[in-house]
């Protein structure tokens, strides 16, 4: 009995259907960002550009978006810096409780968000800490560090120690070797970890909802607005974020391809 395999036209049709299914919500969001809606944005009422030219006309939406951006940037910087140092320490040095530390770093990734969010909220309550920007940033840093460590560890493991040894043989100080050799080689992994950390922070709702207090982030705004109808301006912001993300990916791919061509010509 021959094994069934996707190939040719069948594989193309399957790929097209899978991508279409995944892109339907994005296409819906983009189309309805031009909807001339009134109280809700469920039914099509006509085409308009007013939603794009006056995004902040919906009460509170720009404040929520700005809060998510600020929290995401601060959390990303802190989590990336701490996670990179932890990843290097775990891969390059041996110390007591090294394996236990690696295990503990995976717990935030394995734990359900509702458990992590509730636990942090209870901790802040027992310490009498007022919830707000600070508690959200602490919570986001705590669960983003795990993803940063995993990403950067993979990059550290791929480095050739001979490159750093060559720098030390040329009388480079440990600091000079790190900034001139190690850090540039780690930079792609660090940037990938930072982008992942920012996307996780910006998109998070459950943990943020437990520890936000009076602060409203963009995901929380969407959740609250869903009961009375999400405004078209929310679709505008979501579409703009998606477009910017695609542009960043395309630019990075084009830059990487150009760099590879230059290296191929030099070799």
Short mmCIF file of N, CA and C in Angstrom, two decimals, residues 20-155:
data_model
loop_
_atom_site.label_atom_id
_atom_site.label_comp_id
_atom_site.label_asym_id
_atom_site.label_seq_id
_atom_site.Cartn_x
_atom_site.Cartn_y
_atom_site.Cartn_z
N UNK A 20 -5.15 31.18 3.92
CA UNK A 20 -6.39 31.96 3.85
C UNK A 20 -7.13 31.93 5.17
N UNK A 21 -7.18 30.76 5.80
CA UNK A 21 -7.86 30.64 7.08
C UNK A 21 -7.17 31.49 8.15
N UNK A 22 -5.84 31.51 8.13
CA UNK A 22 -5.09 32.29 9.12
C UNK A 22 -5.21 33.79 8.88
N UNK A 23 -5.36 34.20 7.62
CA UNK A 23 -5.37 35.61 7.29
C UNK A 23 -6.76 36.24 7.31
N UNK A 24 -7.81 35.43 7.43
CA UNK A 24 -9.17 35.97 7.43
C UNK A 24 -9.37 37.03 8.52
N UNK A 25 -8.98 36.78 9.80
CA UNK A 25 -9.18 37.83 10.81
C UNK A 25 -8.40 39.10 10.51
N UNK A 26 -7.20 38.97 9.95
CA UNK A 26 -6.39 40.15 9.64
C UNK A 26 -7.04 40.95 8.52
N UNK A 27 -7.51 40.26 7.49
CA UNK A 27 -8.17 40.94 6.37
C UNK A 27 -9.45 41.62 6.86
N UNK A 28 -10.20 40.95 7.72
CA UNK A 28 -11.42 41.54 8.28
C UNK A 28 -11.09 42.81 9.06
N UNK A 29 -10.04 42.73 9.89
CA UNK A 29 -9.65 43.90 10.68
C UNK A 29 -9.26 45.06 9.79
N UNK A 30 -8.48 44.79 8.73
CA UNK A 30 -8.03 45.86 7.84
C UNK A 30 -9.20 46.48 7.08
N UNK A 31 -10.12 45.67 6.57
CA UNK A 31 -11.26 46.19 5.80
C UNK A 31 -12.16 47.04 6.68
N UNK A 32 -12.45 46.55 7.89
CA UNK A 32 -13.37 47.28 8.76
C UNK A 32 -12.71 48.46 9.46
N UNK A 33 -11.41 48.68 9.24
CA UNK A 33 -10.80 49.91 9.71
C UNK A 33 -11.25 51.10 8.87
N UNK A 34 -11.82 50.83 7.69
CA UNK A 34 -12.35 51.89 6.82
C UNK A 34 -13.87 51.99 6.91
N UNK A 35 -14.46 51.33 7.89
CA UNK A 35 -15.92 51.30 8.00
C UNK A 35 -16.43 52.58 8.67
N UNK A 36 -17.45 53.17 8.09
CA UNK A 36 -18.07 54.37 8.66
C UNK A 36 -19.05 53.95 9.74
N UNK A 37 -18.53 53.37 10.82
CA UNK A 37 -19.38 52.85 11.88
C UNK A 37 -19.77 53.95 12.85
N UNK A 38 -20.83 53.68 13.61
CA UNK A 38 -21.31 54.64 14.60
C UNK A 38 -21.03 54.09 16.00
N UNK A 39 -21.92 53.26 16.53
CA UNK A 39 -21.74 52.72 17.87
C UNK A 39 -20.95 51.43 17.87
N UNK A 40 -21.06 50.63 16.83
CA UNK A 40 -20.30 49.38 16.77
C UNK A 40 -19.71 49.23 15.38
N UNK A 41 -18.83 48.26 15.25
CA UNK A 41 -18.12 48.05 14.00
C UNK A 41 -18.34 46.64 13.49
N UNK A 42 -19.58 46.19 13.59
CA UNK A 42 -19.92 44.82 13.20
C UNK A 42 -20.43 44.75 11.77
N UNK A 43 -21.32 45.65 11.41
CA UNK A 43 -21.90 45.66 10.06
C UNK A 43 -21.27 46.79 9.25
N UNK A 44 -21.16 46.56 7.95
CA UNK A 44 -20.55 47.55 7.05
C UNK A 44 -21.53 48.68 6.75
N UNK A 45 -21.09 49.92 6.96
CA UNK A 45 -21.95 51.08 6.77
C UNK A 45 -21.43 52.05 5.72
N UNK A 46 -20.32 51.73 5.11
CA UNK A 46 -19.77 52.59 4.08
C UNK A 46 -18.29 52.85 4.27
N UNK A 47 -17.64 53.28 3.20
CA UNK A 47 -16.20 53.50 3.22
C UNK A 47 -15.89 54.92 3.70
N UNK A 48 -14.85 55.03 4.54
CA UNK A 48 -14.40 56.33 5.01
C UNK A 48 -12.93 56.25 5.41
N UNK A 49 -12.23 57.37 5.26
CA UNK A 49 -10.83 57.48 5.70
C UNK A 49 -10.72 58.22 7.03
N UNK A 50 -11.86 58.62 7.59
CA UNK A 50 -11.84 59.40 8.82
C UNK A 50 -11.24 58.62 9.99
N UNK A 51 -11.45 57.31 9.99
CA UNK A 51 -10.89 56.51 11.08
C UNK A 51 -9.37 56.56 11.10
N UNK A 52 -8.75 56.63 9.92
CA UNK A 52 -7.29 56.67 9.82
C UNK A 52 -6.75 58.07 10.08
N UNK A 53 -7.49 59.08 9.69
CA UNK A 53 -7.01 60.45 9.87
C UNK A 53 -7.30 60.99 11.27
N UNK A 54 -8.22 60.36 11.98
CA UNK A 54 -8.57 60.81 13.34
C UNK A 54 -8.67 59.61 14.26
N UNK A 55 -7.52 58.97 14.48
CA UNK A 55 -7.49 57.72 15.23
C UNK A 55 -7.91 57.92 16.68
N UNK A 56 -7.54 59.05 17.27
CA UNK A 56 -7.79 59.27 18.69
C UNK A 56 -9.19 59.78 18.98
N UNK A 57 -10.08 59.74 17.99
CA UNK A 57 -11.45 60.21 18.23
C UNK A 57 -12.21 59.29 19.17
N UNK A 58 -11.83 58.01 19.22
CA UNK A 58 -12.45 57.09 20.18
C UNK A 58 -11.88 57.36 21.57
N UNK A 59 -12.73 57.61 22.56
CA UNK A 59 -12.23 57.98 23.90
C UNK A 59 -11.33 56.92 24.51
N UNK A 60 -10.14 57.32 24.91
CA UNK A 60 -9.23 56.45 25.65
C UNK A 60 -8.38 55.51 24.84
N UNK A 61 -8.61 55.42 23.54
CA UNK A 61 -7.89 54.40 22.77
C UNK A 61 -6.42 54.75 22.61
N UNK A 62 -6.11 56.02 22.37
CA UNK A 62 -4.70 56.41 22.20
C UNK A 62 -3.95 56.34 23.52
N UNK A 63 -4.62 56.66 24.62
CA UNK A 63 -3.98 56.53 25.94
C UNK A 63 -3.65 55.07 26.24
N UNK A 64 -4.57 54.17 25.90
CA UNK A 64 -4.33 52.75 26.12
C UNK A 64 -3.20 52.22 25.25
N UNK A 65 -3.18 52.67 23.99
CA UNK A 65 -2.12 52.24 23.08
C UNK A 65 -0.77 52.77 23.55
N UNK A 66 -0.71 54.02 23.97
CA UNK A 66 0.54 54.60 24.46
C UNK A 66 1.02 53.87 25.72
N UNK A 67 0.09 53.50 26.59
CA UNK A 67 0.46 52.76 27.80
C UNK A 67 1.08 51.41 27.44
N UNK A 68 0.51 50.72 26.46
CA UNK A 68 1.06 49.44 26.04
C UNK A 68 2.44 49.59 25.43
N UNK A 69 2.64 50.66 24.64
CA UNK A 69 3.95 50.90 24.03
C UNK A 69 5.00 51.19 25.10
N UNK A 70 4.68 52.07 26.06
CA UNK A 70 5.63 52.43 27.11
C UNK A 70 5.97 51.22 27.97
N UNK A 71 4.95 50.48 28.39
CA UNK A 71 5.18 49.29 29.21
C UNK A 71 5.99 48.26 28.43
N UNK A 72 5.67 48.08 27.16
CA UNK A 72 6.39 47.11 26.35
C UNK A 72 7.86 47.47 26.18
N UNK A 73 8.15 48.75 25.94
CA UNK A 73 9.53 49.18 25.74
C UNK A 73 10.36 49.02 27.02
N UNK A 74 9.80 49.49 28.14
CA UNK A 74 10.54 49.39 29.41
C UNK A 74 10.74 47.93 29.79
N UNK A 75 9.70 47.13 29.68
CA UNK A 75 9.81 45.71 30.02
C UNK A 75 10.81 45.00 29.11
N UNK A 76 10.82 45.36 27.83
CA UNK A 76 11.73 44.73 26.88
C UNK A 76 13.18 45.04 27.21
N UNK A 77 13.47 46.31 27.51
CA UNK A 77 14.85 46.70 27.83
C UNK A 77 15.34 45.95 29.07
N UNK A 78 14.52 45.94 30.11
CA UNK A 78 14.94 45.28 31.36
C UNK A 78 15.07 43.77 31.17
N UNK A 79 14.04 43.15 30.56
CA UNK A 79 14.05 41.70 30.39
C UNK A 79 15.18 41.26 29.46
N UNK A 80 15.45 42.03 28.41
CA UNK A 80 16.52 41.66 27.48
C UNK A 80 17.88 41.76 28.13
N UNK A 81 18.10 42.83 28.90
CA UNK A 81 19.39 42.99 29.57
C UNK A 81 19.62 41.88 30.61
N UNK A 82 18.64 41.65 31.45
CA UNK A 82 18.79 40.61 32.47
C UNK A 82 18.85 39.21 31.84
N UNK A 83 17.98 38.96 30.87
CA UNK A 83 17.95 37.64 30.24
C UNK A 83 19.23 37.33 29.50
N UNK A 84 19.84 38.33 28.84
CA UNK A 84 21.11 38.10 28.14
C UNK A 84 22.21 37.74 29.12
N UNK A 85 22.30 38.46 30.23
CA UNK A 85 23.33 38.16 31.22
C UNK A 85 23.12 36.77 31.82
N UNK A 86 21.87 36.41 32.08
CA UNK A 86 21.58 35.08 32.64
C UNK A 86 21.93 33.99 31.64
N UNK A 87 21.61 34.21 30.37
CA UNK A 87 21.90 33.20 29.34
C UNK A 87 23.40 32.98 29.21
N UNK A 88 24.18 34.06 29.21
CA UNK A 88 25.64 33.92 29.12
C UNK A 88 26.19 33.19 30.35
N UNK A 89 25.68 33.54 31.52
CA UNK A 89 26.15 32.89 32.75
C UNK A 89 25.84 31.40 32.74
N UNK A 90 24.64 31.03 32.28
CA UNK A 90 24.26 29.62 32.28
C UNK A 90 25.06 28.81 31.27
N UNK A 91 25.45 29.43 30.16
CA UNK A 91 26.16 28.70 29.09
C UNK A 91 27.67 28.71 29.27
N UNK A 92 28.21 29.74 29.90
CA UNK A 92 29.67 29.89 29.94
C UNK A 92 30.29 29.58 31.31
N UNK A 93 29.50 29.56 32.36
CA UNK A 93 30.06 29.39 33.69
C UNK A 93 29.37 28.25 34.42
N UNK A 94 30.12 27.64 35.33
CA UNK A 94 29.58 26.59 36.19
C UNK A 94 29.53 27.10 37.62
N UNK A 95 28.37 26.95 38.24
CA UNK A 95 28.20 27.42 39.61
C UNK A 95 27.15 26.54 40.30
N UNK A 96 27.05 26.69 41.59
CA UNK A 96 26.10 25.88 42.35
C UNK A 96 24.67 26.23 41.94
N UNK A 97 23.81 25.23 41.92
CA UNK A 97 22.40 25.36 41.59
C UNK A 97 22.19 25.86 40.13
N UNK A 98 23.16 25.56 39.26
CA UNK A 98 23.05 25.97 37.87
C UNK A 98 21.88 25.28 37.19
N UNK A 99 21.74 23.98 37.36
CA UNK A 99 20.65 23.24 36.73
C UNK A 99 19.30 23.64 37.34
N UNK A 100 19.29 23.90 38.65
CA UNK A 100 18.04 24.33 39.28
C UNK A 100 17.61 25.70 38.77
N UNK A 101 18.57 26.57 38.53
CA UNK A 101 18.26 27.89 37.98
C UNK A 101 17.65 27.78 36.59
N UNK A 102 18.23 26.90 35.77
CA UNK A 102 17.68 26.69 34.42
C UNK A 102 16.25 26.17 34.49
N UNK A 103 15.99 25.27 35.43
CA UNK A 103 14.64 24.74 35.59
C UNK A 103 13.66 25.82 36.03
N UNK A 104 14.06 26.65 36.97
CA UNK A 104 13.18 27.71 37.46
C UNK A 104 12.85 28.72 36.37
N UNK A 105 13.80 28.96 35.46
CA UNK A 105 13.55 29.92 34.39
C UNK A 105 12.50 29.44 33.41
N UNK A 106 12.30 28.12 33.33
CA UNK A 106 11.30 27.59 32.42
C UNK A 106 9.90 27.58 33.04
N UNK A 107 9.80 27.76 34.36
CA UNK A 107 8.50 27.71 35.02
C UNK A 107 7.53 28.78 34.52
N UNK A 108 7.95 30.06 34.35
CA UNK A 108 6.99 31.04 33.82
C UNK A 108 6.47 30.69 32.44
N UNK A 109 7.29 30.00 31.62
CA UNK A 109 6.83 29.59 30.30
C UNK A 109 5.83 28.44 30.38
N UNK A 110 6.05 27.55 31.35
CA UNK A 110 5.20 26.37 31.47
C UNK A 110 3.94 26.64 32.28
N UNK A 111 3.96 27.65 33.15
CA UNK A 111 2.81 27.92 34.01
C UNK A 111 1.71 28.64 33.24
N UNK A 112 0.45 28.32 33.48
CA UNK A 112 -0.65 29.08 32.87
C UNK A 112 -0.60 30.54 33.29
N UNK A 113 -0.95 31.43 32.39
CA UNK A 113 -0.87 32.85 32.69
C UNK A 113 -1.78 33.25 33.84
N UNK A 114 -2.92 32.59 33.97
CA UNK A 114 -3.84 32.95 35.06
C UNK A 114 -3.20 32.62 36.41
N UNK A 115 -2.41 31.55 36.47
CA UNK A 115 -1.73 31.20 37.72
C UNK A 115 -0.65 32.21 38.04
N UNK A 116 0.15 32.56 37.03
CA UNK A 116 1.22 33.54 37.24
C UNK A 116 0.65 34.91 37.59
N UNK A 117 -0.39 35.34 36.89
CA UNK A 117 -1.00 36.63 37.16
C UNK A 117 -1.61 36.71 38.54
N UNK A 118 -2.34 35.66 38.93
CA UNK A 118 -2.96 35.64 40.26
C UNK A 118 -1.92 35.59 41.36
N UNK A 119 -0.85 34.82 41.14
CA UNK A 119 0.21 34.74 42.14
C UNK A 119 0.92 36.07 42.34
N UNK A 120 1.20 36.76 41.25
CA UNK A 120 1.84 38.08 41.36
C UNK A 120 0.91 39.09 42.03
N UNK A 121 -0.37 39.04 41.69
CA UNK A 121 -1.33 39.96 42.30
C UNK A 121 -1.42 39.73 43.80
N UNK A 122 -1.41 38.46 44.21
CA UNK A 122 -1.46 38.15 45.65
C UNK A 122 -0.19 38.63 46.35
N UNK A 123 0.95 38.50 45.66
CA UNK A 123 2.21 38.95 46.25
C UNK A 123 2.22 40.47 46.43
N UNK A 124 1.75 41.18 45.40
CA UNK A 124 1.69 42.64 45.52
C UNK A 124 0.73 43.07 46.62
N UNK A 125 -0.37 42.33 46.76
CA UNK A 125 -1.34 42.65 47.80
C UNK A 125 -0.77 42.42 49.18
N UNK A 126 -0.04 41.33 49.37
CA UNK A 126 0.54 41.04 50.68
C UNK A 126 1.64 42.04 51.06
N UNK A 127 2.30 42.62 50.03
CA UNK A 127 3.33 43.62 50.29
C UNK A 127 2.78 45.04 50.30
N UNK A 128 1.46 45.17 50.14
CA UNK A 128 0.78 46.48 50.15
C UNK A 128 1.33 47.41 49.06
N UNK A 129 1.57 46.84 47.88
CA UNK A 129 2.07 47.61 46.74
C UNK A 129 0.89 48.07 45.90
N UNK A 130 0.82 49.37 45.63
CA UNK A 130 -0.26 49.88 44.79
C UNK A 130 -0.05 49.45 43.34
N UNK A 131 -1.11 48.95 42.75
CA UNK A 131 -0.99 48.45 41.38
C UNK A 131 -1.01 49.61 40.39
N UNK A 132 -0.25 49.46 39.33
CA UNK A 132 -0.16 50.49 38.31
C UNK A 132 0.91 50.14 37.30
N UNK A 133 1.55 51.16 36.74
CA UNK A 133 2.59 50.93 35.73
C UNK A 133 3.72 50.06 36.29
N UNK A 134 4.13 50.35 37.53
CA UNK A 134 5.24 49.60 38.11
C UNK A 134 4.96 48.12 38.25
N UNK A 135 3.78 47.76 38.74
CA UNK A 135 3.46 46.35 38.93
C UNK A 135 3.30 45.64 37.58
N UNK A 136 2.77 46.33 36.59
CA UNK A 136 2.65 45.72 35.26
C UNK A 136 4.04 45.44 34.68
N UNK A 137 4.94 46.41 34.80
CA UNK A 137 6.29 46.23 34.26
C UNK A 137 7.01 45.08 34.97
N UNK A 138 6.88 45.01 36.29
CA UNK A 138 7.51 43.91 37.04
C UNK A 138 6.96 42.57 36.57
N UNK A 139 5.64 42.49 36.41
CA UNK A 139 5.02 41.25 35.97
C UNK A 139 5.48 40.87 34.56
N UNK A 140 5.54 41.84 33.65
CA UNK A 140 5.95 41.54 32.28
C UNK A 140 7.41 41.13 32.22
N UNK A 141 8.25 41.78 32.99
CA UNK A 141 9.67 41.42 33.01
C UNK A 141 9.83 39.98 33.49
N UNK A 142 9.05 39.59 34.49
CA UNK A 142 9.20 38.26 35.07
C UNK A 142 8.88 37.16 34.09
N UNK A 143 7.85 37.34 33.25
CA UNK A 143 7.56 36.25 32.32
C UNK A 143 8.27 36.41 30.99
N UNK A 144 8.78 37.60 30.68
CA UNK A 144 9.52 37.78 29.43
C UNK A 144 10.97 37.30 29.55
N UNK A 145 11.54 37.33 30.76
CA UNK A 145 12.93 36.92 30.94
C UNK A 145 13.13 35.48 30.45
N UNK A 146 12.18 34.61 30.72
CA UNK A 146 12.33 33.20 30.31
C UNK A 146 12.50 33.07 28.81
N UNK A 147 11.70 33.80 28.05
CA UNK A 147 11.79 33.73 26.59
C UNK A 147 13.10 34.34 26.09
N UNK A 148 13.55 35.39 26.75
CA UNK A 148 14.83 36.00 26.36
C UNK A 148 15.97 35.02 26.62
N UNK A 149 15.98 34.37 27.77
CA UNK A 149 17.05 33.44 28.11
C UNK A 149 17.10 32.29 27.11
N UNK A 150 15.96 31.73 26.78
CA UNK A 150 15.92 30.61 25.84
C UNK A 150 16.45 31.03 24.47
N UNK A 151 16.04 32.21 24.01
CA UNK A 151 16.47 32.68 22.69
C UNK A 151 17.96 32.98 22.65
N UNK A 152 18.46 33.69 23.65
CA UNK A 152 19.87 34.07 23.67
C UNK A 152 20.76 32.85 23.94
N UNK A 153 20.29 31.89 24.75
CA UNK A 153 21.07 30.68 25.00
C UNK A 153 21.35 29.92 23.71
N UNK A 154 20.37 29.88 22.83
CA UNK A 154 20.58 29.20 21.55
C UNK A 154 21.66 29.89 20.73
N UNK A 155 21.70 31.22 20.81
CA UNK A 155 22.74 31.96 20.08
C UNK A 155 24.10 31.76 20.72
#
